[in-house]
PDB file of C-alpha atoms in Angstrom:
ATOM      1  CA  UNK P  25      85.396 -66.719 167.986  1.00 57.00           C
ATOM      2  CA  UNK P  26      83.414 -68.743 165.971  1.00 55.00           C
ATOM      3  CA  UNK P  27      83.857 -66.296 162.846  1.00 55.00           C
ATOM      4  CA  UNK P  28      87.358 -66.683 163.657  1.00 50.00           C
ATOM      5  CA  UNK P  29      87.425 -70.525 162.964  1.00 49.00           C
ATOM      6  CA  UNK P  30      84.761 -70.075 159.997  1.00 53.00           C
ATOM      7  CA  UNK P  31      86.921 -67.470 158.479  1.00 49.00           C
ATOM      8  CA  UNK P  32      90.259 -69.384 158.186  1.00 48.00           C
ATOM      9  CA  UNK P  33      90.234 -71.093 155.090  1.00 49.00           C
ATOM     10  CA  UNK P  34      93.033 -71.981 152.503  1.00 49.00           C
ATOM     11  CA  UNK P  35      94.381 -69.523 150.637  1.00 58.00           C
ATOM     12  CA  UNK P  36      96.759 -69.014 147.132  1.00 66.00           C
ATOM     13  CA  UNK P  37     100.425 -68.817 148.525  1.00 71.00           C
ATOM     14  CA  UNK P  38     103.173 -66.523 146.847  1.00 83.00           C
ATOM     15  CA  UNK P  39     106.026 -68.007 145.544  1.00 88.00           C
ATOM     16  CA  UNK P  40     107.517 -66.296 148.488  1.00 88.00           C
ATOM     17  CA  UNK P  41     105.751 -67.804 150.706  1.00 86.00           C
ATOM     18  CA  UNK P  42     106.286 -71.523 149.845  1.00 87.00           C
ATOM     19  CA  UNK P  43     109.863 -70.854 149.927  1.00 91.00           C
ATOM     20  CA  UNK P  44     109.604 -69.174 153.477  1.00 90.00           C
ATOM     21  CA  UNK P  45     107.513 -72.513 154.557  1.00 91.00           C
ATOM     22  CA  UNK P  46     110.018 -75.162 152.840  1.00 93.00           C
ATOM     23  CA  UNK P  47     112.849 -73.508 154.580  1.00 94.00           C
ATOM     24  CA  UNK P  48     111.118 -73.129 157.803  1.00 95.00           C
ATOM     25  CA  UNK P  49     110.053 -76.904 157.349  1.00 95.00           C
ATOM     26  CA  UNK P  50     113.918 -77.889 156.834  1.00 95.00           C
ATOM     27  CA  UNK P  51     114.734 -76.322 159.786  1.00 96.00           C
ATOM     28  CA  UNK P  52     112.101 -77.522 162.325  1.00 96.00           C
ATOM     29  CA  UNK P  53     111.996 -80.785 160.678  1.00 96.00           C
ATOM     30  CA  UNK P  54     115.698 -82.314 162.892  1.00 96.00           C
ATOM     31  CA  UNK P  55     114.255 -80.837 165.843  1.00 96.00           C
ATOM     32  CA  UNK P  56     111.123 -82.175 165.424  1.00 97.00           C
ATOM     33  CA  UNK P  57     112.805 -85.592 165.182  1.00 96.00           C
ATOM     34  CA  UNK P  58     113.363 -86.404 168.598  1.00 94.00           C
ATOM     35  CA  UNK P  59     109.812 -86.020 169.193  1.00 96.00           C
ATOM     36  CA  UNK P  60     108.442 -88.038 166.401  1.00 97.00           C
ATOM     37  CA  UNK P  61     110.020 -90.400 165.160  1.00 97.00           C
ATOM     38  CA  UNK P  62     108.535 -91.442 161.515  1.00 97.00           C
ATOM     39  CA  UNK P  63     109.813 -88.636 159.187  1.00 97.00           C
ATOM     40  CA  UNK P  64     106.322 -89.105 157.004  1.00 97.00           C
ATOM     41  CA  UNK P  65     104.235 -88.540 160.038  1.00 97.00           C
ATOM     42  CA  UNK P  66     106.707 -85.854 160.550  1.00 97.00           C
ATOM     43  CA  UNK P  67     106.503 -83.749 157.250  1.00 97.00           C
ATOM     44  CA  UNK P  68     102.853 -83.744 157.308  1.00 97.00           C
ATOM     45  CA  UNK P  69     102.756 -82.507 161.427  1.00 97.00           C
ATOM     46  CA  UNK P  70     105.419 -79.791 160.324  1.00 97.00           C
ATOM     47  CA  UNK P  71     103.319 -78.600 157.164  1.00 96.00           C
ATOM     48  CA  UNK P  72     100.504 -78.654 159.189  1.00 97.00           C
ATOM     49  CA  UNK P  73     101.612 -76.468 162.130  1.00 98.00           C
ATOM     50  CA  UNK P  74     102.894 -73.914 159.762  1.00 97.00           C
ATOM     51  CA  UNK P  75      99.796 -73.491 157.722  1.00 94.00           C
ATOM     52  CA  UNK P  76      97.168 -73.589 160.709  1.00 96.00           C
ATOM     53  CA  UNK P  77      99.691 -71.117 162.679  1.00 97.00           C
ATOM     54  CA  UNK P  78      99.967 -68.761 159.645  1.00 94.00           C
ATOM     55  CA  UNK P  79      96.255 -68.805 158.807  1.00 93.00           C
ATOM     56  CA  UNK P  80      96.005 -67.958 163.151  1.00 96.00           C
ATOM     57  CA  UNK P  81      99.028 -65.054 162.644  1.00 96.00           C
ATOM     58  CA  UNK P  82     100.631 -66.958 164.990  1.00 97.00           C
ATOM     59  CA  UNK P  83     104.464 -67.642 164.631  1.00 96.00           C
ATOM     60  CA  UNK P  84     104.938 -71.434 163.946  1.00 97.00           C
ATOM     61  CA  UNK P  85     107.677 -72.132 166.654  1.00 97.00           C
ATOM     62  CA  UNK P  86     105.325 -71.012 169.504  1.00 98.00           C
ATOM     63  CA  UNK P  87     102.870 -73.674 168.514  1.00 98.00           C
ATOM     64  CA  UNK P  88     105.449 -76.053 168.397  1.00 98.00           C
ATOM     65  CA  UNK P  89     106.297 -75.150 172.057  1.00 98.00           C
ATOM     66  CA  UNK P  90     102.640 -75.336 173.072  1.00 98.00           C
ATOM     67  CA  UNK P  91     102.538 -79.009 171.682  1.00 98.00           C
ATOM     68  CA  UNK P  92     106.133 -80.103 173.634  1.00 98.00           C
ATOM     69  CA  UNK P  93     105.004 -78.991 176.158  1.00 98.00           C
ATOM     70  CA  UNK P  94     100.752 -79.517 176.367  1.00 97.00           C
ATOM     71  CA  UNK P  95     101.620 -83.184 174.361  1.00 98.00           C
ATOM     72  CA  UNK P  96     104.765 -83.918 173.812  1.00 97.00           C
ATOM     73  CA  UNK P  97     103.792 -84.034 169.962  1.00 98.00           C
ATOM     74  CA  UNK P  98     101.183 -87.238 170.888  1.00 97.00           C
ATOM     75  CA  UNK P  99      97.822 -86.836 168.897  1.00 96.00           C
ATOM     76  CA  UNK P 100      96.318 -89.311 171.524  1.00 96.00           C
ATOM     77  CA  UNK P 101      97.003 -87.384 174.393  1.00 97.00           C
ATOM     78  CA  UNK P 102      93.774 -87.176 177.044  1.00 97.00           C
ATOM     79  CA  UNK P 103      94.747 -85.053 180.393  1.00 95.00           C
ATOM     80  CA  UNK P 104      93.565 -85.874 183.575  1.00 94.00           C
ATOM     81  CA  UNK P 105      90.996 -82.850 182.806  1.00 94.00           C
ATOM     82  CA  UNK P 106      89.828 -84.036 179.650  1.00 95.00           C
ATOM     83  CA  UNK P 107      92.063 -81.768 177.519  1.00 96.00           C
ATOM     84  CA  UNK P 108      92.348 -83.904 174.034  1.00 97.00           C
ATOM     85  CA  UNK P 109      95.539 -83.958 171.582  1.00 97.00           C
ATOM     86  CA  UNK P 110      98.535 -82.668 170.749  1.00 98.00           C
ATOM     87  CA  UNK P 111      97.195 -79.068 171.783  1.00 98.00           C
ATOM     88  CA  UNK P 112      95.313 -80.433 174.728  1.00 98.00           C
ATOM     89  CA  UNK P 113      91.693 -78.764 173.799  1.00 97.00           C
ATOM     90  CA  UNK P 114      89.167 -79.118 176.035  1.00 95.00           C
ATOM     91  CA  UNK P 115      85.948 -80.976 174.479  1.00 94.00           C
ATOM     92  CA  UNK P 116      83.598 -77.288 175.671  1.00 93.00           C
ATOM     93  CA  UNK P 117      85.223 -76.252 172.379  1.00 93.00           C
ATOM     94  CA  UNK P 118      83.597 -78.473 170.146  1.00 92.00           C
ATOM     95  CA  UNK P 119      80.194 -77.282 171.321  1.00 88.00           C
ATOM     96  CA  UNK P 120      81.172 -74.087 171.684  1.00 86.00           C
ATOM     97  CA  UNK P 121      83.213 -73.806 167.978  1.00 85.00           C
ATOM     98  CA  UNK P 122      82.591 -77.325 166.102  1.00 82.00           C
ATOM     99  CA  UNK P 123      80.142 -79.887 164.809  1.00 84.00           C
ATOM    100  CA  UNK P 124      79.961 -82.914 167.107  1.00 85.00           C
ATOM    101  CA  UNK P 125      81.337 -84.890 164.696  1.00 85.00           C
ATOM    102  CA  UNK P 126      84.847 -83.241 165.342  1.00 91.00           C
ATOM    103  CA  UNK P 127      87.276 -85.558 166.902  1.00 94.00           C
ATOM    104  CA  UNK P 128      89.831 -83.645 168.483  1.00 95.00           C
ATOM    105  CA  UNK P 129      92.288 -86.230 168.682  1.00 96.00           C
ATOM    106  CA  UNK P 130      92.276 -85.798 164.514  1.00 96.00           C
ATOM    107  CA  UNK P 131      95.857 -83.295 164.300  1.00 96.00           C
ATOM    108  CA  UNK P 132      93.977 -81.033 161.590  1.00 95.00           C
ATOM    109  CA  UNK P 133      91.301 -80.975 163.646  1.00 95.00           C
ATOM    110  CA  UNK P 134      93.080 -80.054 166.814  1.00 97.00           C
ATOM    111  CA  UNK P 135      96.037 -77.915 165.296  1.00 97.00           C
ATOM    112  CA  UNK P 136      93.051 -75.515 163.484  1.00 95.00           C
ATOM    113  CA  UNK P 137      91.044 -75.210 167.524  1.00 96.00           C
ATOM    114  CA  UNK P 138      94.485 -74.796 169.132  1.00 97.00           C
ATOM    115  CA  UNK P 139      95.549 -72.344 166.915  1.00 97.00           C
ATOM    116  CA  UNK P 140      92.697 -70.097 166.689  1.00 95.00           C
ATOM    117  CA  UNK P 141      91.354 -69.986 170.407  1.00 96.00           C
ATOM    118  CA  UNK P 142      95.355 -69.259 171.305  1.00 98.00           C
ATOM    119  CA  UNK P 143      95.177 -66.134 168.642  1.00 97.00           C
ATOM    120  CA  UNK P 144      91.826 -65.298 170.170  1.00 96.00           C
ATOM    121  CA  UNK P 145      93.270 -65.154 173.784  1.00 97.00           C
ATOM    122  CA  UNK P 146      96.193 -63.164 172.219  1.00 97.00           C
ATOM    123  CA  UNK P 147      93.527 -60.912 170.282  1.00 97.00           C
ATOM    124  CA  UNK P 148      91.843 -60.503 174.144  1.00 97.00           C
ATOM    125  CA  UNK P 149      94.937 -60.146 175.859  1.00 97.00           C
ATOM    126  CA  UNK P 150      96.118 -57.289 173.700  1.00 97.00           C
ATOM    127  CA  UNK P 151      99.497 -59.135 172.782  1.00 96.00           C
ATOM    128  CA  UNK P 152     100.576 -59.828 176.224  1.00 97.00           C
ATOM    129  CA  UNK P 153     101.846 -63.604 175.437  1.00 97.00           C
ATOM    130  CA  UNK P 154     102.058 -63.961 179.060  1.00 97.00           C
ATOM    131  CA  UNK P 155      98.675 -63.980 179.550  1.00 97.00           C
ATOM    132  CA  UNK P 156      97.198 -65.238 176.244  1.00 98.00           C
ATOM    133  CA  UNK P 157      99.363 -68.273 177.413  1.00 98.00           C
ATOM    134  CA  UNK P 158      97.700 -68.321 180.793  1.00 97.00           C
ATOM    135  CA  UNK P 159      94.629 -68.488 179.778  1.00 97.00           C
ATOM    136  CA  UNK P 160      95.238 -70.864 176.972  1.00 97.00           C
ATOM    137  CA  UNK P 161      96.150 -72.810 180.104  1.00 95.00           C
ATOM    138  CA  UNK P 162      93.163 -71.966 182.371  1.00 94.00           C
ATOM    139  CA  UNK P 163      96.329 -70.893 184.843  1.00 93.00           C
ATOM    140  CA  UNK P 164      95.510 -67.113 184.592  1.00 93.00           C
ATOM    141  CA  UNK P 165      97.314 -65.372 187.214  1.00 92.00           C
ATOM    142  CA  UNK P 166      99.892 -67.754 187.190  1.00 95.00           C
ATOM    143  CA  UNK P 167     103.228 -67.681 185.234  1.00 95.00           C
ATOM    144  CA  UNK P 168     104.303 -70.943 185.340  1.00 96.00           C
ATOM    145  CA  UNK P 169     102.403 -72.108 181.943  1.00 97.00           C
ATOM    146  CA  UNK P 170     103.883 -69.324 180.060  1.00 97.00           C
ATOM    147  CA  UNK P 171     107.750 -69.519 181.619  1.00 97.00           C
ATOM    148  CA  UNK P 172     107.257 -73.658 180.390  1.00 97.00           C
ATOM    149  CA  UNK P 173     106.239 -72.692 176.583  1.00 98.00           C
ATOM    150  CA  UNK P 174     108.355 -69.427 176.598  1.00 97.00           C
ATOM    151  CA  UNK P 175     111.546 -72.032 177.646  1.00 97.00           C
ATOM    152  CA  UNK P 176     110.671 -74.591 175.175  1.00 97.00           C
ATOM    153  CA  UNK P 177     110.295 -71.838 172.622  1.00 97.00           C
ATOM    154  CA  UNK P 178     113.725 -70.861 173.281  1.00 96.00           C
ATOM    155  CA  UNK P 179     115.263 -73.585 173.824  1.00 95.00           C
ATOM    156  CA  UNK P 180     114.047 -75.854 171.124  1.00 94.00           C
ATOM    157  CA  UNK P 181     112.003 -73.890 168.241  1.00 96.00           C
ATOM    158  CA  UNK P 182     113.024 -70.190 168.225  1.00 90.00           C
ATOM    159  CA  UNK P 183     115.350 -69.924 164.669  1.00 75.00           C
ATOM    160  CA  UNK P 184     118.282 -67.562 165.196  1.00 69.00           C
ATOM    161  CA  UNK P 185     118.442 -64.001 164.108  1.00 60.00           C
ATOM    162  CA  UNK P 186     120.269 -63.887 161.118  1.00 55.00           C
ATOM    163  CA  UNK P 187     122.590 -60.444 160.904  1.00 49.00           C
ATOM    164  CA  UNK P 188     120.178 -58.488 158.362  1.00 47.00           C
ATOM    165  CA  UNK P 189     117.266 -58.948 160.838  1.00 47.00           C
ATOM    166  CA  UNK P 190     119.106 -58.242 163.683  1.00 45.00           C
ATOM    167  CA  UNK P 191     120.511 -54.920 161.839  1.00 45.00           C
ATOM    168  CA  UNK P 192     116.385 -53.847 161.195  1.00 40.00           C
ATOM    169  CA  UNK P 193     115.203 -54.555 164.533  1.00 43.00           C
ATOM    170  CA  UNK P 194     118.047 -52.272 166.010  1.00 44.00           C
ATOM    171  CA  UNK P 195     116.782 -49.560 163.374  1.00 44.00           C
TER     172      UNK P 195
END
């Protein structure tokens, strides 16, 4: 896994892709607003979701769901386990992935460990989200993790089909 972190680095975008991003941005960016409150701090959580998801081949809305619900979107967050930030990460990581010197209460720090130990228990699970989720959680075996980010997901970050995609996926 640590290849996996080492390897994700910033890449040239197509004009395509900065479009896909802006309007992905404008969308999540009401919804986001109930969460956090200062629209600066808001745009810059929102760009930096999308581009640590993307670089993870993760969709963006499930990381958003991860935060609600591991968070609630606060950086500061510290579990009764230990789990640190908006994606809760547990400090093992930094020895296991990091320099010492990472503070994982830093959102680019925590987003890019989230992100890529989520698409490695996706990678290990074979796609099952189910379990990639439990695990995530340390709750494998258990579904009630993955029902909690699966709702959120639905209910608060999952964009609607428009009638072109919905046309190709019934293809």
């Amino acid at each position: 896994m640590r290849a996996t972190l080492e390897a994700s680095r910033d890449t040239p975008r197509s004009a395509a892709e900065i479009w896909a991003a802006r309007q992905w941005h404008n969308d999540m960016e009401p919804r986001l607003g109930r969460f956090v409150k200062d629209a600066e701090r808001r745009s810059q959580l929102l760009q930096r979701i999308y581009h640590e998801a993307t670089l993870a081949r993760l969709p963006p809305e499930l990381v958003l769901a991860v935060i609600q619900v591991e968070s609630a979107f606060q950086a500061d967050a510290v579990s009764s386990a230990g789990a640190v930030g908006l994606m809760q990460i547990m400090p093992f990581w930094v020895r296991e992935l990091g320099l010492p010197a990472d503070d994982l209460k830093d959102p680019r720090r925590n987003l890019r460990y989230g992100c890529t130990i989520l698409a490695h228990y996706l990678a290990v699970e074979r796609g099952d989200l189910t379990r990639a989720l439990a695990r995530y959680n340390g709750s494998l075996g258990k579904t009630w993790y993955s029902e909690r980010v699966m709702r959120a997901w639905q209910r608060h970050w999952r964009q609607p089909v428009t009638g072109s995609e919905r046309a190709t996926a019934q293809r």
